Every structure is written in structure tokens, then in C-alpha cells.
Short mmCIF file of C-alpha atoms in Angstrom, two decimals:
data_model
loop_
_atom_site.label_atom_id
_atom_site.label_comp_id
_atom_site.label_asym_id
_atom_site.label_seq_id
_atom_site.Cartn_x
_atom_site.Cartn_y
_atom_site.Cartn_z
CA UNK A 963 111.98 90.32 72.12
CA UNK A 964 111.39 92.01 75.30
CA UNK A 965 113.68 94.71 74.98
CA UNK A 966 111.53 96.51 73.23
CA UNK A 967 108.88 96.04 76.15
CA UNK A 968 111.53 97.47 78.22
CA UNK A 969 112.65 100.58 75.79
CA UNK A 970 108.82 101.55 75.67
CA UNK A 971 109.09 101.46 79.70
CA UNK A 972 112.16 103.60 79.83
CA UNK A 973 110.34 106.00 76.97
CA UNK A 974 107.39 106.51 79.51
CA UNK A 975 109.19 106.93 82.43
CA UNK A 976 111.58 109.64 80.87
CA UNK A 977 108.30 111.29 79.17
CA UNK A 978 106.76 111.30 82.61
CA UNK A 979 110.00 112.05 84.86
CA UNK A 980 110.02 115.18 82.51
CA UNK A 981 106.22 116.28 82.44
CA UNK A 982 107.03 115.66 86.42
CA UNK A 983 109.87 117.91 86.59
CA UNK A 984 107.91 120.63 84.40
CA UNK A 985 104.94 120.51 86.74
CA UNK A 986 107.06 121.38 89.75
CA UNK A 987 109.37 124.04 88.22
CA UNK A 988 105.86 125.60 87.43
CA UNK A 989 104.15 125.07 90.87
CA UNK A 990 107.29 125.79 93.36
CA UNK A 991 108.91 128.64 91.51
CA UNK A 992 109.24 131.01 94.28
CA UNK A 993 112.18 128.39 95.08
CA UNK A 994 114.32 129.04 92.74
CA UNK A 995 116.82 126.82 92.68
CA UNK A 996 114.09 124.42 92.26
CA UNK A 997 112.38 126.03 89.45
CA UNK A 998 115.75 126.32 87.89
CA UNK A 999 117.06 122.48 87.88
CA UNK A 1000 113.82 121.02 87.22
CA UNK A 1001 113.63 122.98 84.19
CA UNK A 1002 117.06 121.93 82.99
CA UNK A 1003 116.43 118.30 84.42
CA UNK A 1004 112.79 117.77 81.90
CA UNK A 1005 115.21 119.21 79.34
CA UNK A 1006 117.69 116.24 79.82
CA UNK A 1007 114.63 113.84 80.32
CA UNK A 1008 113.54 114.89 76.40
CA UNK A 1009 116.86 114.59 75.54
CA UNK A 1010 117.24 111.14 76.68
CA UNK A 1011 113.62 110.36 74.53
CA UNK A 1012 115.50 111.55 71.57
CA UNK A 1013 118.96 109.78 72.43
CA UNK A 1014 116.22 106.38 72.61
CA UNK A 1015 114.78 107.16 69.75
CA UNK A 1016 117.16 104.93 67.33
CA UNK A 1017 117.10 101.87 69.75
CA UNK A 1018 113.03 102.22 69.49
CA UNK A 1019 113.51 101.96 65.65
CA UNK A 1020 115.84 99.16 65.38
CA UNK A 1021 114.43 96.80 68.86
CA UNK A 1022 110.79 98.07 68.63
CA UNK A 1023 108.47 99.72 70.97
CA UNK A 1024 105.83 98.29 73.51
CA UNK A 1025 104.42 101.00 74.99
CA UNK A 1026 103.15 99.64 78.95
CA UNK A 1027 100.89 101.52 80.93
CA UNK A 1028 102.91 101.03 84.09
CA UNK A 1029 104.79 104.46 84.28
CA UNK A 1030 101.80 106.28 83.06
CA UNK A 1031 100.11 105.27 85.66
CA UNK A 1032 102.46 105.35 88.11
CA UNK A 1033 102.88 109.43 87.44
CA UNK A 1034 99.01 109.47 87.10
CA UNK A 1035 98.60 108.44 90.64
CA UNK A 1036 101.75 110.41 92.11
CA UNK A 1037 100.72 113.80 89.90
CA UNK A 1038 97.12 114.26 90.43
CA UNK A 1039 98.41 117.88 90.98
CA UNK A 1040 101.37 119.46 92.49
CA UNK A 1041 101.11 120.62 96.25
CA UNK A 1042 101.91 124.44 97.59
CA UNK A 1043 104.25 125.24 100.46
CA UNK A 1044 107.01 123.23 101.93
CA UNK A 1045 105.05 119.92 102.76
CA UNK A 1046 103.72 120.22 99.15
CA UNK A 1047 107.08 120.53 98.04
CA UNK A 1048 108.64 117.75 100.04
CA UNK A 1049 105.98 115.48 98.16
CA UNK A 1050 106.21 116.81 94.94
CA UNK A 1051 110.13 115.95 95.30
CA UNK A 1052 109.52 112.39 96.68
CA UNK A 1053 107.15 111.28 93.34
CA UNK A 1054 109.66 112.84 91.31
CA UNK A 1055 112.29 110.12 92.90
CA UNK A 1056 109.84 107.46 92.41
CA UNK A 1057 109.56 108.28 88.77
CA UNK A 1058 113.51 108.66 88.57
CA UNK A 1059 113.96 105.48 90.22
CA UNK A 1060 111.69 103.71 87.65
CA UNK A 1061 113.79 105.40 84.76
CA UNK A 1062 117.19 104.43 86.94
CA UNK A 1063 116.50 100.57 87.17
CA UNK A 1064 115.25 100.78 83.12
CA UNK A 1065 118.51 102.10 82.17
CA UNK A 1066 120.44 99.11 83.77
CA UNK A 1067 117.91 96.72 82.39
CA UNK A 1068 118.71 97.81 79.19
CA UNK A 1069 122.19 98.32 79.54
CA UNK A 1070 122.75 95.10 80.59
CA UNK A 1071 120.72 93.86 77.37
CA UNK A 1072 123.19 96.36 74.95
CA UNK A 1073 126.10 94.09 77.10
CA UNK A 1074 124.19 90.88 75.92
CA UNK A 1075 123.98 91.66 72.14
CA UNK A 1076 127.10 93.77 72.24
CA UNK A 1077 125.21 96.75 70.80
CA UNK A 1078 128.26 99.64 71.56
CA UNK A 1079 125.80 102.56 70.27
CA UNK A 1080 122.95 101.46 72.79
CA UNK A 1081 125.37 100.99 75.18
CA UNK A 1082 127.52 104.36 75.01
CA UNK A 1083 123.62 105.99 75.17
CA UNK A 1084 122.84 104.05 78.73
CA UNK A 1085 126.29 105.04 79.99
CA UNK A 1086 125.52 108.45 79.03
CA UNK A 1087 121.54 109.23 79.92
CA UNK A 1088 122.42 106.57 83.02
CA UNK A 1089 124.69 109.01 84.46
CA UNK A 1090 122.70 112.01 84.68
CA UNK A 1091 119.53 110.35 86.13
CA UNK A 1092 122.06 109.13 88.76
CA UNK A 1093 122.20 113.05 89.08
CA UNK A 1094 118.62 113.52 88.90
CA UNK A 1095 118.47 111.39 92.16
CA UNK A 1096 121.40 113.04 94.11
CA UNK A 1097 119.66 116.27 93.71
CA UNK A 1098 116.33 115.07 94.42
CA UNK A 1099 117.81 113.18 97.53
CA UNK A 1100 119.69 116.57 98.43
CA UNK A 1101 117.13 119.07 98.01
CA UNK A 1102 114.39 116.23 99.83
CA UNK A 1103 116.99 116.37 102.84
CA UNK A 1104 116.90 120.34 102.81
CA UNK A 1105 113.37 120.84 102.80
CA UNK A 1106 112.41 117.89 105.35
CA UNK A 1107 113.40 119.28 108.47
CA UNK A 1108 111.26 122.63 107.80
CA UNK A 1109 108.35 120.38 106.45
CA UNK A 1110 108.21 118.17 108.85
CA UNK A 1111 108.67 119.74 111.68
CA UNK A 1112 107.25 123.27 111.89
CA UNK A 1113 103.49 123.59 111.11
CA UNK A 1114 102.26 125.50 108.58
#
């Protein structure tokens, strides 16, 4: 079954979107506002491992190596100042893109064997990495102009 190829790629992803969020809270906290949500975003990201957790048990796990190298080769180490920031903010996306597209993968498998539990769980986790990416979108479109534009 190749769900459970795609539950261990939604695991990794969430494990990684959260060590990603972590890494920048830590790096960029003199802005706090960004210190602040990607704290409470990793915290959602482990929540959404343990919310998964179940499905593993009952589908199975295949553990890929795609997302874990994917965030290897975005987070070879946070950058410093507003360029760094604007960076550190565009991997992030990546990784909450990969975790985005995973939850409607499996979503539309919970559809196909009209799982309800698995299902409410997408709906649910699916929603706030939709958030994930509006802030990270937002807070990209903040910091870009400064970034980009005024040497540092």
C-alpha cells in the first residue's frame, strides 16, 4: 500500500517543517514576532506527528529520505540579518509546501477508503499548514523590500 509511503513522507516533512521553524525562532529572535510564531508553529508541526501517529499504526510507515534531505540542503544553518531572514523564511515555505501537497495526498486516500478519523485529522492539521504558508507568505512580503533592496 503506498499510503503508508506517503504517511512516512508527511511524518518527515512535519518533523522537519518543525526542527525548521525551531532553528529560526532561535536564530532571528531579535524579531519577535518571528521568534514568537515559529515557536508556536513547530509546536503545531509536533502536534500534527502525534495527530499521525494512529494512521502510522494502522496503514504503516515508509520512512523516505526525500524531506530529510530536502531540509538538509535548505538548513545547512540559519542566516543573520534581513537577507538571512528572507531565506530562512523561503526554505521554511518549501518545507511547508512539501507537508501541504502530503496532506491532500492523503486526504484524498482517507476519501478513497472512507476512513472519517484520517480524514477529520487532514481537515484539521491541513488547515493550519494552510496558515503556516499565509504567514510565511506575509512575513516573506514584509521583509523583502528591506532585504532586497537596501544593502547591508
Amino acid at each position: 500500500m503506498h499510503l503508508a509511503h506517503q504517511l512516512g513522507m508527511l511524518d518527515r516533512f512535519e518533523r522537519d517543517l518543525a526542527d525548521g521553524f525551531r532553528q529560526v525562532a532561535d536564530t532571528h529572535g531579535d524579531e519577535p514576532d518571528v521568534a514568537q510564531t515559529c515557536s508556536r508553529l513547530a509546536r503545531q508541526c509536533d502536534a500534527h506527528v502525534d495527530r499521525l501517529g494512529p494512521f502510522v499504526d494502522r496503514y504503516g510507515e515508509d520512512a523516505p529520505a526525500e524531506p530529510d534531505r530536502l531540509h538538509h540542503d535548505l538548513f545547512q544553518g540559519t542566516r543573520t540579518g534581513g537577507f538571512g531572514l528572507l531565506r530562512d523564511l523561503h526554505d521554511l515555505y518549501l518545507l511547508a509546501s512539501g507537508c501541504d501537497i502530503s496532506w491532500t495526498l492523503i486526504g484524498q486516500a482517507a476519501q478513497g477508503a472512507r476512513d472519517a478519523e484520517l480524514l477529520a485529522v487532514v481537515q484539521s492539521c491541513d488547515a493550519e499548514t494552510t496558515i503556516h504558508l499565509c504567514w510565511l507568505t506575509t512575513r516573506m512580503k514584509q521583509a523583502a523590500p528591506q532585504a532586497l533592496l537596501v544593502a547591508s
